[in-house]
Amino acid sequence: MKASNFYALSINPQLNRSIFFKNGRFDITGILRSNPHKQCNLVVAGSFGVGASLFPGCHYHHLATYNVPTRKASRSCRVRSEDCGGILSGESILLNEQTLERELQIAIEEENYAKAAKIRDSLKLLQEDSKASVLAANARFYNSFRNGDLASMQALWSKGDHVCVVHPGVSGISSHDLVMGSWEFVWADYDFPLQIEIKDLQVHVRGDIGYVTCIEMVKTKGSNWGRQFATNVFERIDGQWFMSVHHASYVDL
């Protein structure tokens, strides 16, 4: 099994964690959360610095070594609004939506139903703006990513076997449960909140499918910036946008 130009991580029968980019190398640390007495096959590649002892009951095959150059430039330590070339920031849209929802709740509690009706209309218009809604969903994704919030990440993703995540250097992982397991595994050794910047954001919507392309720059504590090109695909279900694909590939351009 391959991902891009190097081997991917393959764990059978169940994958709970992907390899991830750290300090210029693809790393895997920790232990499987599945039954340690079950036999599984593990194929890894990269500069890991871990041995087969981390995975009891697994057959370990070290196939290759692949070092990735780190990005040297430093960045600010906050999640910044997306630079989207004139398109409204997903963060600002999400903030507007949350503000309207709070104002609506206050108006209802105060029994000011005329005001509540106007706020509800404004909220509906914002949510019916397809590009704005996709950008807001994209902002929720990166907020979950930044904070390591698995519950909000689970709520954001569509349910089913068709969903897929591609972490940098790893082949695709499909089905909702395995996708969520991969995020939990990737986050296991991170200190939150992460530092994330989103650049060159573009959004496209056709019917009930929307997607965002962007450069995501992620920095974990004590590491250099990792720069990935990301494609985030969303599908509209009952008027709400859910993520169905996240594909991130490491770049150094």
Backbone as JSON, one array per atom type, in Angstrom:
{
  "sequence": "MKASNFYALSINPQLNRSIFFKNGRFDITGILRSNPHKQCNLVVAGSFGVGASLFPGCHYHHLATYNVPTRKASRSCRVRSEDCGGILSGESILLNEQTLERELQIAIEEENYAKAAKIRDSLKLLQEDSKASVLAANARFYNSFRNGDLASMQALWSKGDHVCVVHPGVSGISSHDLVMGSWEFVWADYDFPLQIEIKDLQVHVRGDIGYVTCIEMVKTKGSNWGRQFATNVFERIDGQWFMSVHHASYVDL",
  "N": [[0.85, -1.18, 0.0], [0.56, 2.24, -0.84], [1.18, 5.74, -0.3], [1.22, 8.7, -1.94], [4.57, 9.21, -2.67], [5.72, 7.39, -1.0], [5.66, 4.7, 1.43], [2.67, 3.79, 3.18], [0.99, 3.75, 6.36], [-0.3, 0.75, 7.54], [-2.64, -0.94, 9.31], [-4.0, -3.87, 10.46], [-6.34, -5.87, 12.13], [-7.66, -3.43, 12.69], [-7.42, 0.06, 12.46], [-6.34, 2.58, 14.54], [-4.84, 4.85, 14.73], [-3.0, 7.25, 12.91], [0.18, 7.82, 11.24], [2.04, 10.83, 11.83], [3.11, 14.18, 11.04], [6.0, 15.46, 12.46], [8.48, 17.47, 13.77], [9.89, 17.49, 11.33], [9.79, 14.88, 10.48], [8.02, 11.84, 9.79], [6.15, 10.51, 12.29], [5.32, 7.9, 14.59], [3.82, 7.12, 17.59], [3.0, 5.68, 20.77], [0.41, 3.33, 21.74], [-1.64, 0.67, 20.47], [-5.14, 0.89, 20.78], [-6.78, -1.22, 20.56], [-7.64, -4.67, 21.29], [-4.92, -6.08, 22.87], [-4.22, -8.71, 22.58], [-5.03, -9.56, 20.16], [-3.98, -10.54, 16.94], [-2.19, -8.65, 14.55], [-1.23, -6.97, 11.52], [1.42, -4.81, 10.86], [2.6, -2.26, 8.93], [5.06, -0.01, 8.39], [6.62, 3.1, 7.53], [9.26, 5.48, 7.35], [10.95, 7.83, 9.54], [10.92, 6.76, 12.54], [11.75, 5.99, 15.17], [10.75, 4.17, 16.97], [9.96, 0.9, 18.22], [9.01, -2.54, 17.55], [8.04, -3.33, 19.94], [6.19, -1.55, 20.87], [3.79, -2.32, 19.89], [2.18, -4.8, 20.87], [1.7, -8.15, 19.84], [1.73, -7.62, 17.15], [2.98, -7.95, 13.82], [5.89, -6.51, 12.75], [7.12, -4.47, 10.23], [9.7, -2.75, 8.93], [9.97, -0.65, 6.37], [11.12, 1.53, 4.95], [12.98, 4.64, 4.99], [12.19, 8.03, 5.3], [12.91, 11.28, 5.22], [11.58, 14.48, 5.81], [11.93, 17.82, 4.84], [11.9, 20.5, 7.2], [9.82, 23.4, 7.74], [11.18, 26.54, 8.05], [10.39, 29.12, 8.73], [8.96, 31.24, 11.21], [5.75, 31.62, 12.8], [2.77, 33.46, 13.8], [1.21, 32.85, 16.99], [-1.52, 32.13, 16.99], [-4.82, 31.24, 15.86], [-5.59, 32.44, 12.84], [-7.85, 34.47, 10.91], [-9.06, 33.29, 7.78], [-7.25, 33.94, 4.82], [-8.85, 34.82, 2.2], [-9.07, 36.03, -0.25], [-11.02, 38.15, -0.68], [-13.35, 36.82, -0.19], [-15.68, 36.3, 2.43], [-14.41, 35.71, 5.69], [-14.27, 32.46, 7.12], [-14.17, 32.24, 9.88], [-15.27, 34.7, 10.72], [-17.85, 34.49, 9.69], [-18.79, 32.28, 11.12], [-18.7, 33.4, 13.67], [-20.62, 35.44, 13.4], [-22.9, 33.87, 13.02], [-23.03, 32.49, 15.47], [-23.38, 34.66, 17.18], [-25.89, 35.65, 16.36], [-27.46, 33.44, 17.05], [-27.23, 33.48, 19.84], [-28.42, 35.98, 20.37], [-30.97, 35.45, 19.45], [-31.83, 33.51, 21.3], [-31.85, 35.06, 23.63], [-33.82, 36.97, 22.97], [-36.06, 35.32, 22.82], [-36.2, 34.38, 25.46], [-36.79, 36.78, 26.69], [-39.25, 37.14, 25.74], [-39.67, 38.67, 23.52], [-41.0, 38.5, 20.81], [-41.3, 39.58, 18.27], [-38.81, 40.71, 17.73], [-37.34, 38.36, 17.89], [-38.32, 36.98, 15.66], [-37.3, 38.52, 13.55], [-34.55, 38.18, 13.96], [-34.39, 35.45, 13.58], [-35.02, 35.28, 10.87], [-32.78, 36.6, 9.78], [-30.77, 34.86, 10.57], [-31.53, 32.59, 9.16], [-31.17, 33.46, 6.5], [-28.39, 33.79, 6.49], [-27.55, 31.15, 6.93], [-28.56, 29.94, 4.68], [-26.99, 30.89, 2.67], [-24.89, 29.38, 0.68], [-22.04, 29.29, 0.24], [-21.13, 30.77, 2.42], [-22.03, 29.13, 4.49], [-20.57, 26.78, 4.07], [-17.99, 27.77, 4.49], [-18.24, 28.42, 7.19], [-18.59, 25.86, 8.29], [-16.11, 24.83, 7.64], [-14.51, 26.45, 9.25], [-15.35, 25.53, 11.75], [-14.28, 22.98, 11.66], [-11.47, 23.49, 11.76], [-11.35, 24.78, 14.22], [-12.01, 22.66, 15.91], [-9.85, 21.02, 15.34], [-7.71, 22.62, 16.22], [-8.19, 22.72, 18.99], [-8.26, 20.09, 19.74], [-10.7, 18.82, 20.05], [-12.57, 16.23, 20.23], [-15.27, 15.54, 20.4], [-16.69, 17.66, 19.12], [-15.53, 17.36, 16.63], [-16.47, 14.85, 15.88], [-19.21, 15.43, 15.66], [-19.19, 17.12, 13.5], [-18.51, 15.64, 11.25], [-19.86, 13.74, 8.53], [-21.94, 10.84, 8.84], [-21.22, 7.42, 8.16], [-19.83, 4.99, 5.78], [-18.63, 6.21, 3.65], [-17.11, 8.43, 4.21], [-13.86, 9.97, 4.41], [-10.46, 10.31, 5.4], [-7.29, 11.69, 4.75], [-4.34, 11.75, 6.1], [-1.2, 13.53, 6.19], [1.13, 11.79, 4.24], [-0.04, 9.3, 4.53], [-2.12, 6.6, 3.49], [-5.6, 6.63, 2.4], [-8.13, 6.7, 4.94], [-11.09, 5.22, 5.72], [-14.59, 5.36, 6.62], [-16.69, 6.41, 9.27], [-16.11, 5.77, 12.01], [-13.43, 4.83, 11.96], [-12.16, 7.05, 10.89], [-12.58, 8.93, 12.95], [-11.17, 7.6, 14.94], [-8.61, 7.85, 13.92], [-8.1, 10.58, 14.19], [-8.12, 10.83, 16.98], [-5.89, 9.3, 17.57], [-3.81, 10.67, 16.26], [-3.81, 13.02, 17.73], [-2.93, 12.26, 20.22], [-0.43, 12.8, 21.47], [-0.2, 15.52, 21.48], [-0.01, 18.89, 22.72], [-2.57, 21.01, 23.61], [-4.05, 24.29, 23.17], [-3.39, 23.93, 19.62], [-1.23, 25.71, 17.34], [-2.43, 27.25, 14.55], [-2.58, 28.27, 11.2], [-4.43, 29.44, 8.42], [-4.23, 29.71, 4.98], [-4.6, 31.15, 1.65], [-7.26, 30.45, 0.98], [-9.98, 28.97, -0.72], [-13.33, 28.62, -1.81], [-15.86, 26.48, -3.05], [-19.03, 25.65, -4.37], [-21.42, 23.34, -5.43], [-24.57, 22.57, -5.86], [-25.5, 20.23, -3.47], [-22.97, 19.71, -2.63], [-19.95, 20.92, -1.42], [-16.68, 22.37, -1.4], [-13.52, 23.17, 0.11], [-10.38, 24.56, -0.53], [-7.1, 25.0, 0.72], [-4.1, 26.3, 2.28], [-2.82, 24.83, 5.06], [-1.23, 25.53, 8.05], [0.43, 24.13, 10.62], [1.5, 24.06, 13.93], [3.01, 22.34, 16.49], [3.72, 22.1, 20.01], [7.07, 22.82, 20.65], [7.95, 22.11, 18.13], [8.69, 22.59, 14.6], [7.01, 24.56, 12.06], [4.58, 22.81, 10.2], [3.59, 22.47, 6.87], [0.79, 22.11, 4.94], [-1.13, 21.27, 2.02], [-4.53, 21.41, 1.83], [-7.6, 19.77, 1.13], [-10.92, 20.09, 1.75], [-13.93, 18.52, 1.88], [-17.41, 18.94, 1.82], [-20.78, 17.92, 2.52], [-24.23, 18.6, 2.04], [-26.77, 17.91, 4.25], [-30.04, 17.59, 5.04], [-30.19, 20.38, 5.15], [-27.92, 21.13, 6.57], [-24.33, 21.42, 6.71], [-21.93, 18.92, 6.44], [-18.74, 17.42, 7.03], [-17.11, 15.35, 4.68], [-14.77, 14.54, 3.48], [-11.36, 14.93, 4.24], [-8.32, 15.88, 3.07], [-4.97, 16.05, 3.34], [-1.82, 17.12, 2.24], [1.66, 17.16, 2.49], [3.64, 20.04, 1.82], [6.37, 21.97, 0.5], [6.85, 24.48, -0.68]],
  "CA": [[0.0, 0.0, 0.0], [1.37, 3.43, -0.93], [0.56, 7.06, -0.26], [2.14, 9.57, -2.65], [5.78, 8.54, -3.12], [6.31, 6.55, 0.03], [4.72, 3.74, 1.98], [1.71, 4.26, 4.18], [0.78, 2.91, 7.53], [-1.44, -0.15, 7.38], [-2.85, -1.76, 10.5], [-5.11, -4.78, 10.26], [-7.67, -5.63, 11.6], [-8.28, -2.13, 12.95], [-6.49, 1.19, 12.56], [-6.82, 3.6, 15.47], [-4.0, 6.04, 14.72], [-2.15, 7.4, 11.73], [1.43, 8.51, 11.47], [1.82, 12.25, 11.67], [4.31, 14.96, 10.8], [6.51, 16.06, 13.68], [9.91, 17.76, 13.74], [10.47, 17.18, 10.04], [9.74, 13.46, 10.19], [6.74, 11.2, 10.05], [6.31, 9.82, 13.56], [4.2, 7.18, 15.2], [4.12, 6.78, 18.96], [1.84, 5.23, 21.51], [0.05, 1.93, 21.61], [-2.97, 0.43, 19.92], [-6.21, 0.79, 21.77], [-7.52, -2.45, 20.35], [-7.26, -5.78, 22.14], [-3.51, -6.38, 22.63], [-4.03, -10.12, 22.31], [-5.36, -9.82, 18.76], [-2.85, -10.44, 16.03], [-2.41, -7.69, 13.48], [-0.07, -6.7, 10.68], [1.78, -3.4, 10.87], [3.58, -1.88, 7.93], [5.35, 1.4, 8.6], [7.79, 3.66, 6.86], [9.59, 6.8, 7.83], [11.89, 7.87, 10.65], [9.98, 6.69, 13.65], [12.39, 5.89, 16.47], [10.01, 3.28, 17.85], [10.15, -0.48, 17.82], [7.83, -3.41, 17.52], [7.54, -3.53, 21.3], [5.05, -0.66, 21.11], [2.57, -2.92, 19.35], [2.14, -6.21, 21.22], [0.88, -8.99, 18.98], [1.78, -7.18, 15.77], [4.16, -8.19, 13.01], [6.41, -5.18, 12.44], [7.95, -4.44, 9.03], [10.23, -1.41, 8.67], [10.19, -0.72, 4.94], [11.93, 2.58, 4.35], [13.16, 5.87, 5.75], [11.92, 9.2, 4.47], [12.96, 12.52, 5.98], [10.94, 15.6, 5.14], [12.5, 19.06, 5.34], [10.98, 21.32, 7.97], [9.66, 24.78, 7.31], [11.94, 27.28, 9.05], [9.8, 30.41, 9.1], [8.08, 31.23, 12.38], [4.44, 32.23, 12.56], [2.11, 33.91, 15.01], [0.7, 31.71, 17.75], [-2.98, 32.16, 17.12], [-5.54, 30.89, 14.66], [-5.96, 33.68, 12.17], [-8.91, 34.38, 9.92], [-8.57, 32.83, 6.5], [-7.0, 34.91, 3.75], [-9.65, 34.16, 1.18], [-9.16, 36.81, -1.48], [-12.27, 38.88, -0.87], [-14.46, 36.04, 0.34], [-15.8, 36.47, 3.87], [-13.69, 34.74, 6.5], [-15.09, 31.45, 7.77], [-14.23, 32.56, 11.3], [-16.22, 35.8, 10.94], [-19.19, 33.97, 9.42], [-19.15, 31.46, 12.27], [-18.95, 34.32, 14.78], [-21.92, 36.07, 13.15], [-23.93, 32.86, 13.24], [-23.12, 32.25, 16.91], [-23.94, 35.88, 17.79], [-27.32, 35.66, 16.07], [-28.1, 32.39, 17.84], [-27.33, 33.98, 21.22], [-29.42, 37.05, 20.4], [-32.28, 34.81, 19.29], [-32.18, 32.89, 22.57], [-32.16, 36.15, 24.57], [-35.11, 37.54, 22.58], [-37.1, 34.36, 23.19], [-36.3, 34.4, 26.92], [-37.43, 38.05, 27.06], [-40.57, 37.09, 25.11], [-39.72, 39.69, 22.47], [-41.15, 37.59, 19.67], [-41.1, 40.33, 17.02], [-37.36, 40.76, 17.53], [-36.89, 36.99, 17.64], [-38.66, 36.63, 14.28], [-36.33, 39.2, 12.67], [-33.25, 37.52, 14.12], [-34.51, 34.13, 12.96], [-34.93, 35.5, 9.42], [-31.39, 36.92, 9.47], [-30.02, 33.62, 10.74], [-31.89, 31.71, 8.05], [-30.49, 33.97, 5.31], [-26.96, 33.47, 6.61], [-27.36, 29.71, 6.8], [-28.91, 29.54, 3.32], [-25.89, 31.29, 1.81], [-24.14, 28.12, 0.62], [-20.61, 29.48, 0.44], [-20.93, 31.19, 3.8], [-22.25, 27.98, 5.35], [-19.42, 25.88, 3.91], [-16.87, 28.41, 5.18], [-18.48, 28.28, 8.63], [-18.29, 24.46, 8.62], [-14.65, 24.7, 7.56], [-13.97, 27.09, 10.47], [-15.6, 24.61, 12.87], [-13.3, 21.9, 11.56], [-10.16, 23.92, 12.25], [-11.48, 25.02, 15.66], [-11.92, 21.34, 16.55], [-8.46, 20.6, 15.14], [-6.85, 23.43, 17.09], [-8.45, 22.44, 20.4], [-8.29, 18.67, 20.01], [-12.05, 18.57, 20.55], [-13.06, 15.07, 19.48], [-16.74, 15.56, 20.36], [-17.13, 18.55, 18.05], [-15.08, 16.77, 15.38], [-17.43, 13.78, 15.56], [-20.47, 16.04, 15.26], [-19.0, 17.81, 12.23], [-18.35, 14.71, 10.13], [-21.0, 12.94, 8.09], [-21.89, 9.45, 9.28], [-21.24, 6.45, 7.06], [-18.56, 4.42, 5.32], [-18.09, 6.95, 2.51], [-16.23, 9.52, 4.63], [-12.46, 9.58, 4.24], [-9.43, 11.26, 5.79], [-5.93, 11.37, 4.3], [-3.34, 12.51, 6.82], [0.02, 13.62, 5.38], [1.98, 10.61, 4.15], [-0.78, 8.08, 4.84], [-3.2, 6.28, 2.57], [-6.91, 7.04, 2.89], [-8.8, 5.97, 6.01], [-12.51, 5.39, 5.43], [-15.66, 5.08, 7.57], [-16.73, 7.43, 10.33], [-15.46, 5.33, 13.24], [-11.98, 4.8, 11.77], [-11.71, 8.44, 10.72], [-12.5, 9.52, 14.29], [-10.06, 6.95, 15.63], [-7.34, 8.39, 13.42], [-7.88, 11.89, 14.81], [-7.77, 10.6, 18.38], [-4.54, 8.76, 17.59], [-2.91, 11.75, 15.87], [-3.79, 14.04, 18.78], [-2.6, 11.68, 21.52], [0.78, 13.36, 22.07], [-0.17, 16.96, 21.28], [-0.47, 19.82, 23.76], [-3.54, 21.92, 23.01], [-4.42, 24.4, 21.75], [-2.35, 24.0, 18.6], [-1.13, 26.96, 16.58], [-2.84, 26.95, 13.17], [-2.89, 29.37, 10.28], [-5.02, 29.03, 7.16], [-3.9, 30.66, 3.91], [-5.0, 30.86, 0.26], [-8.51, 29.7, 1.05], [-10.97, 29.11, -1.79], [-14.51, 27.81, -1.55], [-16.66, 26.18, -4.24], [-20.25, 24.93, -4.04], [-22.27, 22.87, -6.52], [-25.68, 21.81, -5.28], [-25.34, 19.82, -2.08], [-21.57, 19.41, -2.39], [-19.07, 22.08, -1.37], [-15.32, 22.03, -0.95], [-12.59, 24.25, 0.42], [-8.95, 24.28, -0.65], [-6.34, 25.98, 1.49], [-2.84, 25.9, 2.89], [-2.92, 24.8, 6.51], [0.07, 25.55, 8.7], [0.18, 23.62, 11.96], [2.7, 24.01, 14.77], [2.82, 21.75, 17.8], [4.68, 22.61, 20.99], [8.44, 22.35, 20.51], [8.25, 21.66, 16.77], [8.62, 23.6, 13.56], [5.74, 24.61, 11.33], [4.31, 21.89, 9.11], [2.76, 23.16, 5.89], [0.05, 21.15, 4.13], [-2.23, 21.69, 1.15], [-5.69, 20.64, 2.28], [-8.9, 19.81, 0.45], [-11.98, 19.7, 2.68], [-15.18, 18.34, 1.13], [-18.59, 18.95, 2.68], [-22.05, 17.58, 1.89], [-25.38, 19.18, 2.74], [-27.76, 16.91, 4.64], [-31.14, 18.25, 5.77], [-29.91, 21.8, 5.31], [-26.69, 21.38, 7.3], [-23.13, 20.97, 6.02], [-21.09, 17.98, 7.18], [-17.51, 17.07, 6.34], [-17.04, 13.97, 4.21], [-13.38, 14.24, 3.11], [-10.24, 15.85, 4.54], [-7.11, 15.36, 2.44], [-3.85, 16.98, 3.57], [-0.55, 16.66, 1.68], [2.77, 18.03, 2.88], [4.27, 20.82, 0.74], [7.5, 22.79, 0.93], [7.06, 25.42, -1.79]],
  "C": [[0.89, 1.23, 0.0], [0.53, 4.68, -0.77], [1.58, 8.02, -0.83], [3.34, 8.76, -3.06], [6.42, 7.67, -2.06], [5.23, 5.71, 0.66], [3.85, 4.35, 3.06], [1.7, 3.32, 5.36], [-0.45, 2.05, 7.3], [-1.54, -1.03, 8.6], [-4.11, -2.58, 10.28], [-5.2, -5.67, 11.51], [-8.21, -4.23, 11.79], [-7.21, -1.07, 13.12], [-7.08, 2.23, 13.5], [-5.97, 4.86, 15.45], [-3.16, 6.06, 13.47], [-0.79, 7.88, 12.16], [1.17, 9.98, 11.27], [3.15, 12.97, 11.6], [4.75, 15.65, 12.08], [8.02, 16.23, 13.56], [10.57, 17.3, 12.45], [10.43, 15.72, 9.67], [8.31, 12.96, 10.4], [6.93, 10.27, 11.24], [5.1, 8.96, 13.86], [4.62, 6.78, 16.6], [2.86, 6.31, 19.63], [1.54, 3.78, 21.26], [-1.34, 1.83, 21.03], [-3.98, 0.32, 21.04], [-7.04, -0.48, 21.6], [-7.0, -3.54, 21.28], [-5.82, -6.18, 21.87], [-3.25, -7.83, 22.31], [-4.39, -10.48, 20.88], [-4.13, -9.65, 17.9], [-3.17, -9.45, 14.93], [-1.11, -7.52, 12.7], [0.18, -5.22, 10.64], [2.87, -3.15, 9.85], [3.83, -0.4, 8.08], [6.54, 1.82, 7.78], [8.02, 5.05, 7.39], [10.62, 6.71, 8.93], [11.09, 7.91, 11.93], [10.65, 6.66, 15.02], [11.58, 5.08, 17.47], [10.17, 1.88, 17.33], [8.89, -1.27, 17.9], [7.24, -3.61, 18.91], [6.37, -2.64, 21.63], [3.73, -1.3, 20.73], [2.55, -4.41, 19.66], [1.23, -6.98, 20.28], [0.92, -8.62, 17.53], [3.06, -7.65, 15.11], [4.63, -6.86, 12.48], [7.35, -5.27, 11.24], [8.4, -3.01, 8.79], [10.69, -1.37, 7.21], [11.16, 0.31, 4.41], [12.07, 3.74, 5.31], [12.97, 7.04, 4.83], [11.9, 10.43, 5.34], [12.36, 13.65, 5.17], [11.52, 16.88, 5.69], [11.47, 19.87, 6.11], [10.92, 22.72, 7.41], [10.24, 25.67, 8.39], [11.25, 28.54, 9.54], [8.9, 30.27, 10.31], [6.79, 31.96, 12.04], [3.84, 32.65, 13.88], [1.43, 32.74, 15.69], [-0.79, 31.82, 17.99], [-3.59, 31.72, 15.81], [-6.03, 32.16, 14.02], [-7.09, 33.43, 11.19], [-8.31, 34.04, 8.57], [-8.36, 33.99, 5.53], [-7.65, 34.36, 2.51], [-9.94, 35.07, 0.0], [-10.49, 37.47, -1.7], [-13.48, 38.13, -0.39], [-14.51, 36.23, 1.85], [-15.07, 35.35, 4.61], [-14.66, 33.75, 7.12], [-15.23, 31.72, 9.25], [-15.26, 33.66, 11.57], [-17.65, 35.35, 10.7], [-19.68, 33.13, 10.6], [-19.47, 32.33, 13.48], [-20.3, 35.0, 14.63], [-23.06, 35.11, 13.44], [-24.13, 32.63, 14.74], [-23.73, 33.45, 17.64], [-25.44, 35.95, 17.58], [-28.06, 34.61, 16.89], [-28.25, 32.81, 19.29], [-28.4, 35.05, 21.34], [-30.83, 36.49, 20.26], [-32.73, 34.2, 20.61], [-32.58, 33.94, 23.6], [-33.53, 36.74, 24.27], [-36.26, 36.62, 22.98], [-37.31, 34.37, 24.7], [-36.99, 35.67, 27.41], [-38.83, 38.17, 26.47], [-40.77, 38.24, 24.13], [-39.8, 38.95, 21.14], [-41.0, 38.3, 18.33], [-39.61, 40.4, 16.7], [-36.81, 39.37, 17.21], [-37.17, 36.57, 16.2], [-37.67, 37.26, 13.3], [-34.96, 38.53, 12.74], [-33.27, 36.15, 13.44], [-34.42, 34.24, 11.44], [-33.49, 35.79, 9.0], [-30.52, 35.67, 9.56], [-30.28, 32.66, 9.59], [-31.2, 32.14, 6.76], [-29.0, 33.64, 5.33], [-26.71, 32.0, 6.37], [-27.7, 29.21, 5.39], [-27.88, 30.0, 2.29], [-24.9, 30.13, 1.78], [-22.66, 28.31, 0.89], [-20.3, 29.89, 1.87], [-21.07, 30.0, 4.75], [-21.1, 26.99, 5.27], [-18.19, 26.46, 4.62], [-17.02, 28.29, 6.7], [-18.18, 26.86, 9.09], [-16.79, 24.22, 8.6], [-13.98, 25.31, 8.79], [-14.2, 26.2, 11.69], [-14.59, 23.47, 12.87], [-11.96, 22.32, 12.15], [-10.2, 24.33, 13.73], [-11.37, 23.71, 16.44], [-10.49, 20.83, 16.5], [-7.55, 21.32, 16.13], [-6.98, 23.02, 18.54], [-8.42, 20.96, 20.75], [-9.63, 18.22, 20.55], [-12.69, 17.45, 19.73], [-14.58, 15.07, 19.37], [-17.25, 16.46, 19.24], [-16.68, 18.04, 16.69], [-16.03, 15.67, 14.94], [-18.74, 14.35, 15.04], [-20.38, 16.67, 13.88], [-18.99, 16.86, 11.04], [-19.66, 13.98, 9.82], [-20.83, 11.51, 8.58], [-21.89, 8.53, 8.05], [-19.85, 6.0, 6.65], [-17.92, 5.22, 4.2], [-17.12, 8.05, 2.93], [-14.79, 9.04, 4.62], [-11.55, 10.7, 4.73], [-8.09, 10.76, 5.26], [-4.99, 12.29, 5.07], [-2.05, 12.53, 5.99], [0.85, 12.34, 5.43], [1.29, 9.29, 4.39], [-1.85, 7.85, 3.79], [-4.54, 6.62, 3.21], [-7.46, 6.11, 3.96], [-10.29, 6.25, 5.87], [-13.38, 4.86, 6.57], [-15.54, 6.0, 8.77], [-15.94, 7.01, 11.56], [-13.94, 5.33, 13.1], [-11.41, 6.19, 11.57], [-11.57, 9.11, 12.09], [-11.36, 8.9, 15.1], [-8.72, 7.51, 15.2], [-7.05, 9.76, 14.02], [-7.47, 11.73, 16.27], [-6.32, 10.13, 18.5], [-3.52, 9.85, 17.26], [-2.74, 12.75, 17.01], [-3.2, 13.55, 20.09], [-1.43, 12.36, 22.21], [0.89, 14.87, 21.9], [-0.57, 17.7, 22.55], [-1.37, 20.86, 23.1], [-3.66, 23.2, 23.82], [-3.2, 24.44, 20.83], [-2.32, 25.4, 18.0], [-1.41, 26.62, 15.11], [-3.07, 28.24, 12.41], [-3.43, 28.77, 8.99], [-4.77, 30.11, 6.13], [-4.5, 30.2, 2.59], [-6.29, 30.04, 0.2], [-9.42, 30.02, -0.13], [-12.13, 28.17, -1.5], [-15.32, 27.67, -2.83], [-17.87, 25.36, -3.81], [-21.0, 24.59, -5.32], [-23.37, 22.01, -5.92], [-25.45, 21.52, -3.82], [-23.91, 19.4, -1.75], [-20.76, 20.71, -2.42], [-17.68, 21.64, -0.95], [-14.48, 23.28, -0.78], [-11.18, 23.75, 0.16], [-8.2, 25.37, 0.09], [-4.97, 25.42, 1.84], [-3.03, 25.95, 4.4], [-1.51, 24.68, 7.1], [-0.14, 25.24, 10.17], [1.5, 23.54, 12.72], [2.33, 23.42, 16.12], [3.92, 22.25, 18.73], [6.05, 21.98, 20.78], [8.8, 21.87, 19.13], [8.21, 22.83, 15.82], [7.25, 23.56, 12.89], [5.7, 23.51, 10.27], [3.33, 22.55, 8.16], [2.11, 22.12, 4.98], [-0.93, 21.85, 3.19], [-3.4, 20.79, 1.49], [-6.88, 20.85, 1.35], [-9.93, 19.27, 1.42], [-13.31, 19.68, 1.94], [-16.34, 18.22, 2.12], [-19.82, 18.55, 1.87], [-23.19, 18.13, 2.73], [-26.42, 18.1, 2.99], [-28.8, 17.61, 5.51], [-30.8, 19.7, 6.11], [-28.64, 22.14, 6.06], [-25.5, 20.78, 6.55], [-22.27, 20.11, 6.94], [-19.86, 17.63, 6.35], [-17.56, 15.61, 5.9], [-15.62, 13.57, 3.82], [-12.46, 15.34, 3.63], [-8.98, 15.2, 3.99], [-6.01, 16.4, 2.59], [-2.56, 16.36, 3.06], [0.54, 17.66, 2.03], [3.35, 18.74, 1.67], [5.4, 21.64, 1.34], [7.87, 23.76, -0.18], [6.75, 26.83, -1.32]]
}
